[in-house]
mmCIF file of C-alpha atoms in Angstrom:
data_model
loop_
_atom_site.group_PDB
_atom_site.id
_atom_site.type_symbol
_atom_site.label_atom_id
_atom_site.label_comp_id
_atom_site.label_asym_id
_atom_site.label_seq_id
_atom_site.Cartn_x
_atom_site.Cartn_y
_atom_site.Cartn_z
ATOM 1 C CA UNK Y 1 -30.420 20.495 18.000
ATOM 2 C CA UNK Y 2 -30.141 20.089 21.818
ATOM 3 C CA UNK Y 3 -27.496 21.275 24.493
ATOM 4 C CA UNK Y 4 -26.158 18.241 26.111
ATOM 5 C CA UNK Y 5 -24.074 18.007 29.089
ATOM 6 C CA UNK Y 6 -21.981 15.182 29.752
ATOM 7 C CA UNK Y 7 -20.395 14.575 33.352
ATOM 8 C CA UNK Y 8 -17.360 12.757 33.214
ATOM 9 C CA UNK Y 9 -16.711 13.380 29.921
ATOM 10 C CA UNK Y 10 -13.338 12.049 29.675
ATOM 11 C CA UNK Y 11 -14.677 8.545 30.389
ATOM 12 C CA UNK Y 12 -14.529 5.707 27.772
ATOM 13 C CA UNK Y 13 -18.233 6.079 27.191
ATOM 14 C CA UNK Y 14 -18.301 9.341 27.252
ATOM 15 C CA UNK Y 15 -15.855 9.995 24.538
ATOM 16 C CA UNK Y 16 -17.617 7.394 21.898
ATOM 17 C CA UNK Y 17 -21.154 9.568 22.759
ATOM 18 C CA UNK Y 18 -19.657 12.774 22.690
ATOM 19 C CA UNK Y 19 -18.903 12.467 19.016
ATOM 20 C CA UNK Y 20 -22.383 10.922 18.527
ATOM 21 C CA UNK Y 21 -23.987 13.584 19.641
ATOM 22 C CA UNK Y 22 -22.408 16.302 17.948
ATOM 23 C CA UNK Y 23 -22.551 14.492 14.603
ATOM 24 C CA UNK Y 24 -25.765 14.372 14.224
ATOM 25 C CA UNK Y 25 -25.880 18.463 15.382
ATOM 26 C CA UNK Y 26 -26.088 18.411 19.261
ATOM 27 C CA UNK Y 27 -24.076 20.983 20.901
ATOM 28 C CA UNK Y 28 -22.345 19.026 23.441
ATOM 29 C CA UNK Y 29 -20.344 20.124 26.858
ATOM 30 C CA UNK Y 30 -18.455 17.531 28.320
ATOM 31 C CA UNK Y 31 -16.962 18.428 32.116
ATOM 32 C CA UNK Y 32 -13.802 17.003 33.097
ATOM 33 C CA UNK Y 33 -11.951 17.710 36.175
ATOM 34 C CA UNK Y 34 -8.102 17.180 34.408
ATOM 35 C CA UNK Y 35 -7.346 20.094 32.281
ATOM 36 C CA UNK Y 36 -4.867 17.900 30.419
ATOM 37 C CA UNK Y 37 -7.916 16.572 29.067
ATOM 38 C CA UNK Y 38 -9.584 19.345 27.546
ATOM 39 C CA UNK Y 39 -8.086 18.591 23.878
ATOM 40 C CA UNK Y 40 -8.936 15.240 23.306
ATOM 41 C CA UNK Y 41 -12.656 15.830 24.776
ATOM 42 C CA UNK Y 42 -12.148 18.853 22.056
ATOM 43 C CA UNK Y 43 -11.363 16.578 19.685
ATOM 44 C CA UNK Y 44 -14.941 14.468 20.124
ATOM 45 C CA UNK Y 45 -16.950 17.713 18.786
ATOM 46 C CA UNK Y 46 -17.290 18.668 22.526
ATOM 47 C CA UNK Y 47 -16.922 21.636 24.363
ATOM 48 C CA UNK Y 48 -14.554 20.858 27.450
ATOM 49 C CA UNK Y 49 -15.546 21.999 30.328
ATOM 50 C CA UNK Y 50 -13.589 22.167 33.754
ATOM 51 C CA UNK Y 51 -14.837 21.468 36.728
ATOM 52 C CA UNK Y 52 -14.619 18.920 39.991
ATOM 53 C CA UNK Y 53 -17.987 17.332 40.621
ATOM 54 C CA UNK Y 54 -16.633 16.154 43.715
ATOM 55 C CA UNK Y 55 -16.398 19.339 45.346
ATOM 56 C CA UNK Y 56 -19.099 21.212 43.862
ATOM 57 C CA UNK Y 57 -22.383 22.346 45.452
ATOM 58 C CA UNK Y 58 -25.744 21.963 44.258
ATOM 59 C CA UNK Y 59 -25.367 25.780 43.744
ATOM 60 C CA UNK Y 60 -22.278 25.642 41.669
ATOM 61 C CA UNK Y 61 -23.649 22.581 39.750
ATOM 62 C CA UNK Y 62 -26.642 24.370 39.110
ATOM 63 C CA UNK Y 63 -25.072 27.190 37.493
ATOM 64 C CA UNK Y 64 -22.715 24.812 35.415
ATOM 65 C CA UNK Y 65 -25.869 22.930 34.148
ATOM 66 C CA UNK Y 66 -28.322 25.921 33.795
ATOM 67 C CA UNK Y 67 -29.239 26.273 30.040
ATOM 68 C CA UNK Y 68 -28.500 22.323 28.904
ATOM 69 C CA UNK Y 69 -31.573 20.746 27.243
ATOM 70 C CA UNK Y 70 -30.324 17.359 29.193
ATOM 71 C CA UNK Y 71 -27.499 15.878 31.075
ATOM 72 C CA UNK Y 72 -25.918 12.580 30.991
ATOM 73 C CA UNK Y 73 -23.889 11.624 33.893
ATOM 74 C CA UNK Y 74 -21.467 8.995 32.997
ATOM 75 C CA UNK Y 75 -19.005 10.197 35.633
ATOM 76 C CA UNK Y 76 -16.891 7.574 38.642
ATOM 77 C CA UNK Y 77 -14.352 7.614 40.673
ATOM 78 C CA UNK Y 78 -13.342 4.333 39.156
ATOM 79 C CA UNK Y 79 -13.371 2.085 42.158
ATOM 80 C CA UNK Y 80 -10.654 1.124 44.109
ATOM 81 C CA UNK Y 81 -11.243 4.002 46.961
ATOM 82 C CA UNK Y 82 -14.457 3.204 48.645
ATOM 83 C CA UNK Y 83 -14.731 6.718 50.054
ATOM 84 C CA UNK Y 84 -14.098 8.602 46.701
ATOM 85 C CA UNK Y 85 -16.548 6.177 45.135
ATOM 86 C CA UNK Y 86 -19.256 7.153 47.873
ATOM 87 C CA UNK Y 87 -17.674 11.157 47.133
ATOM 88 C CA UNK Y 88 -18.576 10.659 43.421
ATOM 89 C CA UNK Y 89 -20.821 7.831 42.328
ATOM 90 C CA UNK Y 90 -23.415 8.407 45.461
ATOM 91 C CA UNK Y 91 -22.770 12.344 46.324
ATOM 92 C CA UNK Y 92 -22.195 14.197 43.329
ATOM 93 C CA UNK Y 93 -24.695 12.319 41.614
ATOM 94 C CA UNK Y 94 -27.187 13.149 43.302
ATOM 95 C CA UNK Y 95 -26.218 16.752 43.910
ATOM 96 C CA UNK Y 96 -26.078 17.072 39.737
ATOM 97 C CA UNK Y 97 -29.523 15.936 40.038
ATOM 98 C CA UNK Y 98 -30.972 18.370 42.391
ATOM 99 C CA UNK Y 99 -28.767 21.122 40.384
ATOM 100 C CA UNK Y 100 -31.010 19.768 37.707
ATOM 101 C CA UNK Y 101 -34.100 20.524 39.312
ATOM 102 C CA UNK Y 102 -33.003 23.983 40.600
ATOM 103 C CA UNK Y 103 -31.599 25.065 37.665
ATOM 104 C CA UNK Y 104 -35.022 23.831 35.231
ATOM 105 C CA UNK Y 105 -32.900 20.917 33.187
ATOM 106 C CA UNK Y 106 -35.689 18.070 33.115
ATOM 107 C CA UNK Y 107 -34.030 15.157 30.881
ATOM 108 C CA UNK Y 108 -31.622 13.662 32.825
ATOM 109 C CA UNK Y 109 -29.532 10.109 31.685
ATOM 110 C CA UNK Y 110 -27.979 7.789 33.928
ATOM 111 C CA UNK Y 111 -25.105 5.236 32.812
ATOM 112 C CA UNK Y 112 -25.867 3.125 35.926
ATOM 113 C CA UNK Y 113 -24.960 -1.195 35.410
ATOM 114 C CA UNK Y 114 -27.132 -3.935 35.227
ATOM 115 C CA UNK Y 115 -27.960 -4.923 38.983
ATOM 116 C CA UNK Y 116 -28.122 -1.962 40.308
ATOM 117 C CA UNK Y 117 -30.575 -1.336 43.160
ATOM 118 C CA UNK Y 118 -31.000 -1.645 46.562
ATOM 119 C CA UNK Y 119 -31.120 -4.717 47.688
ATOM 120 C CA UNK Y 120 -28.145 -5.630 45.007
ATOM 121 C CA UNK Y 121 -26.796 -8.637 46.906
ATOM 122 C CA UNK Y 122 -22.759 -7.818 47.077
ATOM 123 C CA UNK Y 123 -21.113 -8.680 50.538
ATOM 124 C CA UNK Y 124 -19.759 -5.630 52.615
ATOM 125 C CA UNK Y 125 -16.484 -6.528 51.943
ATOM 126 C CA UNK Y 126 -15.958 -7.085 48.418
ATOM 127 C CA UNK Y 127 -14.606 -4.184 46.697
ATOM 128 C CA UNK Y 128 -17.655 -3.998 44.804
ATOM 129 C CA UNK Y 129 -19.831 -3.091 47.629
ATOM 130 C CA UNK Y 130 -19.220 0.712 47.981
ATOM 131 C CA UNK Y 131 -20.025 1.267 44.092
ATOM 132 C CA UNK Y 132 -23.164 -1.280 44.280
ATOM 133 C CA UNK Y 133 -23.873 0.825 47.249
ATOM 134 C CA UNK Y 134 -23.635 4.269 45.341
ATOM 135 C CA UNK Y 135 -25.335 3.022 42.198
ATOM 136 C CA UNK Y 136 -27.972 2.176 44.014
ATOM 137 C CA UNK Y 137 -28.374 4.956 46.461
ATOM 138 C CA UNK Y 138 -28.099 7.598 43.408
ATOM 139 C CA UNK Y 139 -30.565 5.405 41.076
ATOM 140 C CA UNK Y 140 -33.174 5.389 43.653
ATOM 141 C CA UNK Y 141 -32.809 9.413 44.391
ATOM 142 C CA UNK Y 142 -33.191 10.002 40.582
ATOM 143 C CA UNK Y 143 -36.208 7.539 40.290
ATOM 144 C CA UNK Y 144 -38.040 10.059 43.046
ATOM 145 C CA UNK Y 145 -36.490 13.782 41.643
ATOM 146 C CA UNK Y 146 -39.372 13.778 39.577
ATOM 147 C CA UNK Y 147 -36.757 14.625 36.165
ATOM 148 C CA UNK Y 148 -37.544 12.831 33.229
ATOM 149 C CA UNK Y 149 -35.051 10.112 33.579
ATOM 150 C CA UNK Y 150 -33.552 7.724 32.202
ATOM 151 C CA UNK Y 151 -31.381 4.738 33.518
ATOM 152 C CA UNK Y 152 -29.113 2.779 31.569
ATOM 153 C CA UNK Y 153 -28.090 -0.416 32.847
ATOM 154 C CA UNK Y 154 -25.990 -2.388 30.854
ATOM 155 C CA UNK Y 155 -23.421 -5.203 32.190
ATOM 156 C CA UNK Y 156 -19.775 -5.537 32.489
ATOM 157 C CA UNK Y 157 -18.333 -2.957 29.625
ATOM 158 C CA UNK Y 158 -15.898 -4.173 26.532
ATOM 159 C CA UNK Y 159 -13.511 -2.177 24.182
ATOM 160 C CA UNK Y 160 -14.883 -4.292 21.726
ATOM 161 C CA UNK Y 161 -15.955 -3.034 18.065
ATOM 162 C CA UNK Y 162 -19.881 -1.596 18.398
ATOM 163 C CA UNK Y 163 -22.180 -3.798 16.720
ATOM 164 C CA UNK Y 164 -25.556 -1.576 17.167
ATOM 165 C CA UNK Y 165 -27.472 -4.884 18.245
ATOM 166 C CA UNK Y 166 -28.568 -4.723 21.862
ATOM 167 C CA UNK Y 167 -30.986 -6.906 23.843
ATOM 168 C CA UNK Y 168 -33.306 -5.604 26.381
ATOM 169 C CA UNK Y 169 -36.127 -8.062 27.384
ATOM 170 C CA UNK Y 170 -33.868 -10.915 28.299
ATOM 171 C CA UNK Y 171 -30.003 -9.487 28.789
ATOM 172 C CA UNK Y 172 -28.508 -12.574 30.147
ATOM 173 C CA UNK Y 173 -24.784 -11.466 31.591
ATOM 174 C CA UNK Y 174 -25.503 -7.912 29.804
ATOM 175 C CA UNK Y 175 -21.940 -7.937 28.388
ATOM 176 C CA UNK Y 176 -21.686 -5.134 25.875
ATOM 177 C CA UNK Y 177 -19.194 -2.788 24.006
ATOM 178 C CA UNK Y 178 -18.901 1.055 25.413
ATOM 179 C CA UNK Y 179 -19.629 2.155 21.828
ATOM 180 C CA UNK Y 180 -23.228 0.241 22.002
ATOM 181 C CA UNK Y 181 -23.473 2.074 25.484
ATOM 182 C CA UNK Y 182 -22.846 4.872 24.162
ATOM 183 C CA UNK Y 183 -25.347 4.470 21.413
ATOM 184 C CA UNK Y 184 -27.926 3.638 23.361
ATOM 185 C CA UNK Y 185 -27.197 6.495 25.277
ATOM 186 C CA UNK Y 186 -27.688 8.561 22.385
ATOM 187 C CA UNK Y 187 -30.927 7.032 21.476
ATOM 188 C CA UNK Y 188 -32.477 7.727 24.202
ATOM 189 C CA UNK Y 189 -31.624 11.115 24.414
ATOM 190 C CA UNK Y 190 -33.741 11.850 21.315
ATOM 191 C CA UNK Y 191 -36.455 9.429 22.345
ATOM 192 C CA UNK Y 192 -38.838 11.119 24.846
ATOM 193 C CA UNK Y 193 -40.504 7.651 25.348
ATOM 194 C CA UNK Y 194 -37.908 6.330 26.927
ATOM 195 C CA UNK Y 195 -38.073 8.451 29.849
ATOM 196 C CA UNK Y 196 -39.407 7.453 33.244
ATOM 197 C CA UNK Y 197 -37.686 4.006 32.416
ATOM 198 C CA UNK Y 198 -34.337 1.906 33.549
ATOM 199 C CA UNK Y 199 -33.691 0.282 30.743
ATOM 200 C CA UNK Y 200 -31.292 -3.386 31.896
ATOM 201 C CA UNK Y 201 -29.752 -4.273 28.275
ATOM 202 C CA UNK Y 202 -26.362 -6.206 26.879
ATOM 203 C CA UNK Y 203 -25.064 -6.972 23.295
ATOM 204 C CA UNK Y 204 -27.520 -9.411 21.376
ATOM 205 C CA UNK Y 205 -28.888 -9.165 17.679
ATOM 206 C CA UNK Y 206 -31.962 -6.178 17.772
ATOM 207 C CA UNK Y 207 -31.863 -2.813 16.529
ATOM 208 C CA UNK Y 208 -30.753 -0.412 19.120
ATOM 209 C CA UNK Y 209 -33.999 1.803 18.259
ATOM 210 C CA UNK Y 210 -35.804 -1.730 18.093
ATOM 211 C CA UNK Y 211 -35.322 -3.299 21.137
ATOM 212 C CA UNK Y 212 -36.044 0.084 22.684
ATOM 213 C CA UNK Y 213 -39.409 0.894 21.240
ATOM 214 C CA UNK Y 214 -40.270 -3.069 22.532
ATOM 215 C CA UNK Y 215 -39.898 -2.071 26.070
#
């Protein structure tokens, strides 16, 4: 069994992992910042937790995430306000990840999208810029924390049915389902291997465990 914290755990991802994980005997916190939300992260097998990563210093982070065996941060501000974006998908990213550090939580997973890094190509001013920005920015200062990381990268999300057939040596488009994302989230979390890796993947016809162990 491991103690797993989830960052925005009422995110679509985050609610098809959060079940995952506790199925198979995880004890899983997932922090939301609406307390609305606290029963139907409940309702996943997952302790709700309430807290505003946007606000929240490394200090107060590290005390939220102090005792965890890993965290996953599939947190946003879910575009649209390039400022908040910067606020969450940049900032409190990469204060969680120094609160890792200070607060002795080495496994670390990153739901980050396939692309990401710095030189990722979008003009200034599309509306994408500010997120490719933060990806990028946060990606980068997890690749140097010196956490055993992980960095998922798959390509534009669908509500579609999971399949559990992935592709990672040759993603094309890397359109997959948020269940598979959150699968493959899972799978790494139990597969030390996999850290120190970014790991670019979309829906295709391998294994989940599979196409990891190839890469």
């Amino acid at each position: 069994m491991a103690r797993i914290l989830i960052f925005g755990g009422h995110g679509k991802v985050a609610l098809l992992l959060a079940p995952l994980l506790a199925g198979r005997g995880d004890e899983v916190t997932s922090v939301i910042r609406n307390p609305a939300h606290a029963d139907e992260v409940a309702a996943t097998g997952a302790e709700p937790r309430v807290a505003d990563v946007e606000t929240l210093d490394v200090d107060a982070l590290a005390q939220l995430v102090r005792g965890h065996d890993a965290i996953v941060w599939s947190a946003g501000a879910g575009g649209g306000n390039p400022a908040r974006t910067y606020a969450v998908d940049r900032d409190a990213a990469i204060r969680s990840m120094d609160a890792a550090r200070a607060a002795g939580v080495d496994r670390y997973v990153m739901v980050s999208y396939l692309g990401s890094r710095p030189d990722h190509g979008v003009p200034r001013d599309e509306p994408f810029f500010a997120y490719a920005e933060s990806k990028a920015a946060a990606d980068e200062h997890l690749r140097a924390s010196g956490l055993a990381y992980t960095i998922l990268q798959p390509g534009p999300l669908t509500l579609d049915e999971p399949t559990g057939l992935i592709e990672t040596a040759e993603p094309g488009t890397g359109r997959v389902t948020r269940g598979d994302v959150a699968a493959v989230a899972a799978a790494v979390l139990s597969d030390d291997a996999t850290a120190g890796r970014s790991i670019p993947f979309g829906n295709g016809a391998t294994p989940i465990d599979e196409a990891l162990a190839a890469r």
